[in-house]
Coordinates of C-alpha atoms and ligand atoms in Angstrom, one line a residue:
M60 CA -15.5 19.6 -15.2
S61 CA -14.7 23.0 -16.7
D62 CA -12.5 25.8 -15.5
H63 CA -15.7 27.8 -15.0
S64 CA -15.7 29.1 -11.4
P65 CA -18.6 27.8 -9.4
S66 CA -18.8 30.9 -7.3
S67 CA -22.6 31.5 -7.2
L68 CA -23.4 27.8 -6.9
V69 CA -21.3 27.1 -3.8
S70 CA -23.5 26.0 -1.0
S71 CA -22.9 25.3 2.6
G72 CA -23.4 21.6 3.0
A73 CA -25.5 20.3 5.9
A74 CA -24.6 17.6 8.4
I75 CA -26.6 14.4 8.2
D76 CA -27.6 12.4 11.3
I77 CA -29.3 9.1 11.0
A78 CA -30.2 7.3 14.2
G79 CA -31.8 3.8 14.7
L80 CA -33.3 3.7 11.2
V81 CA -35.4 0.6 10.5
Q82 CA -37.4 -0.2 7.4
R83 CA -39.6 -3.2 7.2
F84 CA -41.8 -4.2 4.3
A85 CA -44.3 -6.8 5.6
A86 CA -42.1 -9.6 7.2
Q87 CA -38.9 -8.4 5.5
T88 CA -36.5 -6.1 7.4
V89 CA -34.7 -4.2 4.7
L90 CA -32.8 -1.7 7.0
D91 CA -31.9 -3.0 10.4
G92 CA -30.8 -0.2 12.7
I93 CA -28.7 2.3 10.7
D94 CA -26.7 4.9 12.5
I95 CA -24.7 7.3 10.4
R96 CA -23.3 10.8 11.1
L97 CA -21.9 12.7 8.2
D98 CA -20.2 16.1 8.7
P99 CA -21.1 19.1 6.4
G100 CA -19.4 19.0 3.0
R101 CA -18.4 15.4 3.2
V102 CA -19.1 12.7 0.6
L103 CA -20.4 9.4 1.8
A104 CA -20.7 6.4 -0.5
L105 CA -23.2 3.6 0.3
L106 CA -21.5 0.5 -1.1
G107 CA -23.0 -2.9 -1.1
P108 CA -24.4 -5.8 -3.1
S109 CA -27.8 -5.7 -4.8
G110 CA -30.7 -5.8 -2.3
C111 CA -28.7 -4.7 0.8
G112 CA -30.9 -1.6 1.2
K113 CA -28.9 1.2 -0.3
T114 CA -31.6 2.7 -2.4
T115 CA -34.1 2.3 0.4
L116 CA -31.8 4.4 2.7
L117 CA -31.4 7.0 0.0
K118 CA -35.2 7.2 -0.5
L119 CA -35.7 7.8 3.2
L120 CA -33.1 10.6 3.1
A121 CA -34.9 12.1 0.1
G122 CA -38.3 11.9 1.8
L123 CA -39.7 9.6 -0.9
S124 CA -40.8 7.1 1.8
R125 CA -41.1 6.9 5.6
P126 CA -39.1 4.7 7.9
T127 CA -40.7 2.1 10.2
E128 CA -38.5 3.5 13.0
G129 CA -35.7 6.0 13.6
R130 CA -34.8 9.5 12.9
I131 CA -33.1 11.5 10.2
A132 CA -31.8 15.1 10.7
I133 CA -30.4 17.3 8.0
G134 CA -28.5 20.4 9.1
G135 CA -29.6 19.7 12.7
E136 CA -33.3 19.8 11.8
T137 CA -35.3 16.6 12.2
V138 CA -36.8 15.8 8.8
V139 CA -38.4 12.5 9.9
D140 CA -39.1 10.6 13.1
A141 CA -42.2 9.1 14.7
R142 CA -43.9 12.6 14.8
T143 CA -42.2 14.6 12.0
F144 CA -42.2 14.3 8.2
V145 CA -40.7 17.1 6.1
P146 CA -41.6 16.6 2.5
P147 CA -38.8 16.2 -0.2
E148 CA -39.2 19.7 -1.6
R149 CA -38.5 21.2 1.8
R150 CA -35.3 19.2 2.6
G151 CA -32.9 21.3 0.5
L152 CA -31.8 18.4 -1.7
G153 CA -30.6 17.8 -5.2
M154 CA -30.9 14.3 -6.8
V155 CA -29.3 12.5 -9.6
F156 CA -30.7 9.1 -10.7
Q157 CA -29.4 6.3 -12.8
D158 CA -31.8 6.9 -15.7
Y159 CA -31.2 10.7 -15.8
A160 CA -34.9 11.5 -15.3
L161 CA -34.9 14.5 -17.7
W162 CA -38.1 15.8 -19.1
P163 CA -37.9 15.0 -22.8
H164 CA -40.4 17.6 -24.0
M165 CA -38.3 20.4 -22.3
S166 CA -35.1 21.9 -23.6
V167 CA -31.9 21.4 -21.7
G168 CA -32.1 25.0 -20.4
A169 CA -35.7 24.5 -19.2
N170 CA -34.8 21.2 -17.5
V171 CA -31.9 22.8 -15.6
A172 CA -34.0 25.9 -14.8
F173 CA -36.9 23.9 -13.3
P174 CA -35.8 23.8 -9.7
L175 CA -35.3 27.5 -9.8
E176 CA -38.7 28.1 -11.3
V177 CA -40.3 26.1 -8.6
R178 CA -38.6 28.2 -6.0
G179 CA -39.8 31.4 -7.7
V180 CA -36.3 32.7 -8.7
A181 CA -36.6 35.7 -11.1
R182 CA -36.1 35.0 -14.8
R183 CA -32.9 37.0 -15.2
E184 CA -31.2 35.2 -12.3
R185 CA -32.5 31.9 -13.5
A186 CA -30.8 32.3 -16.9
A187 CA -27.5 33.3 -15.3
R188 CA -27.5 30.3 -13.0
V189 CA -28.5 27.9 -15.7
T190 CA -25.6 29.2 -17.8
E191 CA -23.2 28.8 -14.9
A192 CA -24.4 25.3 -14.0
L193 CA -24.2 24.1 -17.6
G194 CA -20.7 25.6 -17.8
M195 CA -19.6 23.7 -14.7
V196 CA -20.6 20.4 -16.2
G197 CA -18.9 21.1 -19.5
L198 CA -22.1 21.9 -21.5
A199 CA -21.8 25.6 -22.0
G200 CA -24.1 26.7 -24.8
F201 CA -26.4 23.6 -24.7
E202 CA -29.5 25.5 -23.4
A203 CA -31.6 25.1 -26.5
R204 CA -30.8 21.4 -27.2
E205 CA -33.3 18.6 -26.7
P206 CA -32.3 16.0 -24.1
G207 CA -33.0 13.3 -26.7
S208 CA -30.3 14.7 -29.0
L209 CA -27.6 14.2 -26.3
S210 CA -25.4 11.2 -25.5
G211 CA -26.0 9.3 -22.2
G212 CA -23.0 11.0 -20.6
Q213 CA -24.2 14.4 -21.7
Q214 CA -27.7 13.7 -20.4
Q215 CA -26.2 12.8 -17.0
R216 CA -24.3 16.1 -17.0
V217 CA -27.6 17.9 -17.6
A218 CA -29.1 16.0 -14.7
L219 CA -26.1 17.0 -12.6
A220 CA -26.5 20.7 -13.5
R221 CA -30.2 20.5 -12.6
A222 CA -29.3 18.9 -9.2
V223 CA -26.8 21.7 -8.3
V224 CA -28.4 24.7 -9.8
A225 CA -30.6 25.5 -6.7
R226 CA -27.6 25.3 -4.3
P227 CA -28.8 22.3 -2.4
R228 CA -27.5 21.5 1.1
V229 CA -27.3 17.8 0.3
L230 CA -26.9 16.0 -3.0
L231 CA -28.1 12.4 -3.4
F232 CA -26.9 10.1 -6.2
D233 CA -28.5 6.8 -7.0
E234 CA -26.0 4.8 -9.2
P235 CA -25.7 7.7 -11.6
L236 CA -23.1 6.2 -13.8
S237 CA -24.3 2.6 -14.2
N238 CA -25.8 3.2 -17.6
L239 CA -22.6 4.5 -19.1
D240 CA -19.6 2.6 -20.6
R241 CA -16.4 2.1 -18.5
D242 CA -14.3 5.0 -19.9
L243 CA -17.1 7.5 -19.5
R244 CA -17.9 6.2 -16.0
E245 CA -14.3 6.7 -14.9
S246 CA -14.0 10.2 -16.3
L247 CA -17.4 11.4 -15.1
C248 CA -16.8 9.9 -11.7
A249 CA -13.6 11.9 -11.3
E250 CA -15.4 15.0 -12.5
I251 CA -18.3 14.5 -10.1
G252 CA -15.7 14.2 -7.2
Q253 CA -14.0 17.4 -8.2
L254 CA -17.3 19.2 -8.6
L255 CA -18.5 18.1 -5.1
R256 CA -15.3 19.4 -3.6
E257 CA -15.6 22.7 -5.4
L258 CA -19.2 23.1 -4.3
G259 CA -18.8 22.1 -0.7
T260 CA -22.1 20.2 -0.8
T261 CA -22.7 17.2 1.5
A262 CA -23.3 14.2 -0.7
V263 CA -24.6 10.6 -0.4
Y264 CA -23.7 8.4 -3.3
V265 CA -25.2 4.9 -3.8
T266 CA -23.2 2.5 -5.8
H267 CA -22.2 -1.2 -6.0
D268 CA -19.0 -0.3 -7.8
H269 CA -16.0 -0.3 -5.4
E270 CA -13.9 1.9 -7.7
E271 CA -16.5 4.6 -7.9
A272 CA -17.0 4.6 -4.1
F273 CA -13.3 4.6 -3.4
S274 CA -12.4 7.4 -5.8
L275 CA -15.3 9.7 -4.9
A276 CA -16.0 9.4 -1.3
D277 CA -14.4 10.7 1.9
T278 CA -16.2 7.9 3.8
V279 CA -17.6 4.6 2.6
A280 CA -20.3 2.7 4.4
V281 CA -20.1 -1.0 3.4
M282 CA -23.6 -2.4 3.7
R283 CA -24.9 -5.9 3.8
A284 CA -28.4 -7.2 4.6
G285 CA -29.7 -3.9 5.9
K286 CA -26.8 -3.1 8.2
V287 CA -23.6 -1.0 7.9
C288 CA -20.7 -3.5 8.4
Q289 CA -18.1 -0.8 8.5
M290 CA -18.0 2.9 7.8
A291 CA -14.5 4.4 7.2
P292 CA -12.4 6.4 4.8
P293 CA -11.3 4.3 1.8
E294 CA -7.7 3.9 2.9
L295 CA -8.8 2.6 6.3
L296 CA -11.2 0.1 4.7
V297 CA -8.4 -1.2 2.6
N298 CA -5.8 -1.4 5.4
E299 CA -8.0 -2.3 8.4
P300 CA -11.1 -4.2 7.2
A301 CA -13.2 -4.7 10.3
S302 CA -14.6 -8.1 9.5
L303 CA -14.6 -11.1 7.2
E304 CA -17.8 -9.8 5.6
V305 CA -16.0 -6.5 4.6
V306 CA -13.0 -8.4 3.2
E307 CA -15.2 -10.8 1.2
F308 CA -17.2 -8.0 -0.3
L309 CA -14.4 -5.6 -1.1
K310 CA -12.3 -8.4 -2.8
L311 CA -9.1 -6.6 -2.2
G312 CA -7.0 -9.8 -1.9
A313 CA -7.1 -13.4 -1.0
L314 CA -8.9 -14.8 2.0
R315 CA -7.6 -18.2 3.2
Q316 CA -8.6 -20.5 6.0
G317 CA -5.6 -21.6 8.1
V318 CA -3.9 -21.9 11.4
R319 CA -1.9 -19.3 13.1
T320 CA 1.5 -20.7 14.3
E321 CA 4.2 -19.2 16.4
R322 CA 6.1 -17.9 13.4
G323 CA 3.4 -17.4 10.8
W324 CA 0.5 -19.3 9.2
R325 CA -0.2 -22.8 7.8
L326 CA -2.9 -22.3 5.2
A327 CA -5.4 -24.9 4.1
G328 CA -3.7 -27.0 1.4
G329 CA -0.4 -27.0 3.2
L330 CA 1.2 -23.6 2.2
E331 CA 3.4 -22.3 5.1
L332 CA 4.1 -18.7 5.5
V333 CA 7.0 -18.0 7.9
S334 CA 7.5 -14.4 9.0
P335 CA 11.0 -13.2 9.1
E336 CA 10.2 -11.1 12.2
P337 CA 8.4 -12.4 15.3
L338 CA 4.6 -11.8 15.0
V339 CA 2.8 -9.7 17.6
G340 CA -0.8 -9.9 18.6
A341 CA -3.4 -12.8 18.2
A342 CA -2.8 -16.2 19.8
V343 CA -2.1 -19.3 17.8
G344 CA -5.2 -21.1 16.6
P345 CA -7.6 -21.4 13.6
G346 CA -9.0 -18.5 11.6
H347 CA -8.8 -16.7 8.3
L348 CA -5.8 -14.9 6.8
F349 CA -6.4 -11.9 4.5
I350 CA -3.5 -11.3 2.1
P351 CA -4.3 -8.0 0.4
H352 CA -3.1 -7.5 -3.2
A353 CA -1.2 -4.4 -1.8
A354 CA 0.9 -6.7 0.4
L355 CA 2.6 -8.2 -2.6
R356 CA 6.0 -6.9 -3.8
P357 CA 8.8 -8.3 -5.8
G358 CA 11.8 -9.2 -3.7
P359 CA 14.4 -11.9 -2.9
S360 CA 12.7 -13.8 0.0
H361 CA 10.0 -15.4 -2.2
A362 CA 7.6 -15.9 0.7
L363 CA 5.1 -16.8 -2.0
R364 CA 5.8 -18.7 -5.2
G365 CA 3.4 -19.0 -8.0
Q366 CA 2.7 -19.0 -11.8
V367 CA 1.4 -16.2 -13.9
I368 CA -2.0 -17.2 -15.2
A369 CA -3.2 -14.0 -16.8
Q370 CA -2.0 -10.5 -17.6
R371 CA -4.1 -7.4 -18.5
Y372 CA -2.6 -4.1 -19.5
R373 CA -4.1 -1.1 -17.8
G374 CA -2.9 2.4 -17.3
G375 CA 0.8 1.8 -17.7
H376 CA 0.9 -1.5 -15.7
Y377 CA 0.2 -5.2 -16.2
A378 CA -2.4 -6.4 -13.8
T379 CA -1.1 -9.8 -13.3
T380 CA -2.9 -12.8 -11.8
V381 CA -0.5 -15.1 -9.9
R382 CA -1.7 -18.6 -8.9
V383 CA -0.2 -19.6 -5.6
G384 CA -0.3 -22.9 -3.6
S385 CA -0.8 -26.5 -4.4
D386 CA -3.2 -27.8 -7.0
H387 CA -6.3 -28.5 -5.0
E388 CA -6.0 -25.5 -2.7
A389 CA -4.4 -23.0 -5.1
F390 CA -5.6 -19.4 -4.9
D391 CA -5.1 -16.3 -7.0
L392 CA -3.5 -13.0 -6.2
A393 CA -3.5 -9.8 -8.3
W394 CA -0.1 -8.1 -8.6
L395 CA 0.7 -4.9 -10.5
T396 CA 3.9 -5.0 -12.4
D397 CA 5.4 -3.1 -15.4
Q398 CA 6.9 -6.3 -16.8
R399 CA 5.1 -8.4 -19.5
M400 CA 5.4 -12.1 -18.7
P401 CA 4.6 -15.3 -20.5
L402 CA 1.8 -17.5 -19.2
R403 CA 2.9 -20.0 -16.6
H404 CA 6.0 -17.9 -15.9
A405 CA 7.2 -18.8 -12.4
V406 CA 7.4 -15.8 -10.0
G407 CA 8.5 -15.4 -6.4
L408 CA 6.9 -12.6 -4.4
D409 CA 7.8 -11.0 -1.1
L410 CA 5.1 -10.0 1.4
D411 CA 4.7 -6.8 3.3
W412 CA 3.9 -8.7 6.5
S413 CA 2.5 -5.6 8.3
R414 CA -0.4 -5.6 5.8
L415 CA -1.6 -9.1 6.4
R416 CA -4.8 -9.3 8.5
W417 CA -5.7 -12.3 10.7
F418 CA -9.3 -13.0 11.7
P419 CA -9.2 -15.6 14.5
Q420 CA -12.1 -18.0 14.5
A421 CA -14.7 -17.0 17.1
A422 CA -14.5 -19.2 20.2
Ligands
ATP660 N1 -41.6 -0.6 -1.5 C1 -41.1 -1.8 -1.3 N2 -41.9 -2.9 -0.9 C2 -41.4 -4.1 -0.6 N3 -40.1 -4.4 -0.7 C3 -39.2 -3.4 -1.1 C4 -39.7 -2.1 -1.4 N4 -38.6 -1.4 -1.7 C5 -37.5 -2.2 -1.6 N5 -37.9 -3.4 -1.2 C6 -37.0 -4.6 -1.0 O1 -36.0 -4.2 -0.1 C7 -34.8 -4.8 -0.5 C8 -33.7 -3.8 -0.6 O2 -33.9 -3.0 -1.8 P1 -33.0 -1.8 -2.2 O3 -33.6 -1.3 -3.5 O4 -32.9 -0.8 -1.1 O5 -31.6 -2.5 -2.5 P2 -30.3 -1.9 -3.1 O6 -29.2 -2.3 -2.2 O7 -30.5 -0.5 -3.5 O8 -30.1 -2.9 -4.4 P3 -29.8 -2.5 -5.9 O9 -28.3 -2.3 -6.0 O10 -30.2 -3.8 -6.6 O11 -30.6 -1.4 -6.3 C9 -35.0 -5.6 -1.7 O12 -35.2 -7.0 -1.3 C10 -36.3 -5.1 -2.2 O13 -37.1 -6.0 -2.9

């Protein structure tokens, strides 16, 4: 964020242990047996579609509600189970919300100082730590400003300074960037990631944005319908998605129904993929083939032939949509190239066969 050293705000992050967490509201089961262990200082993203239970899980961590069943421990101490409930203010947390939640009648400095005031920190130390926290988020000298006079991005930086000023053991983020425009989202996301690493705080970050989750987090929990489908570092999720659900949600390529043959796959619609090398693993039979975007590369074998149907310039490359396969069963793949191409331009692509994933149909 700035080159200000965060020395006095560095905290020792706490481990988080969640075991058998269930949340029911009347007949609806919103969290259905969540087990998560997060090591101290790690950043976990909870990623999933609207309504999958992300915010409900974050609220349980924060102590803003109580689970129907299960246990949460922070730093080895049980903060909630059937017998225990530690209130939010005693959990050692900092929180950043989507809507900033700043107090409009208080100056920026007073907003950031508030968690220290509540903890009875002396005025002189308070002032020094507020200055430092504002410096860290790139708002040095903003103490006297009114929150209402700041841009959305600046208000979120104030909220971030307020969340870190009391050296929390755990930081919780609930979709903090979703009210900001794309460029600002990208830059603030990178800055938050850097800040978290400098501070060493454990963090849980709720988002439905894949890019945010993948760029910020050490570990991503993909959630669907109250369950964690897969929890893994971003590169593992991309290369080894555990299930069709994860593949479908992450949208990192094309998923096609087909039949595994001795030498490759015959996809619905008739497209044949024949591997140059013998395939290992999985028996022949029906299932789904996942062709990740990352498996595409230019080359002479032209395992896949298609037509360019769209190109978008982004960050030095053309994100190119290539339509492959016959008319009624055509599918689209995204390919990064530095060449500009006319619409309907015919392209032949090679495949990195080792990156294809086959999900055999359950017997
Ligand atoms: N206090 C409550 N009482 C009844 N139902 C609730 C309550 N809180 C949440 N729900 C329901 O639980 C489900 C999950 O909500 P939650 O806010 O956790 O989802 P989410 O994954 O964070 O979604 P979004 O990305 O839209 O915020 C929703 O169907 C919601 O209506």
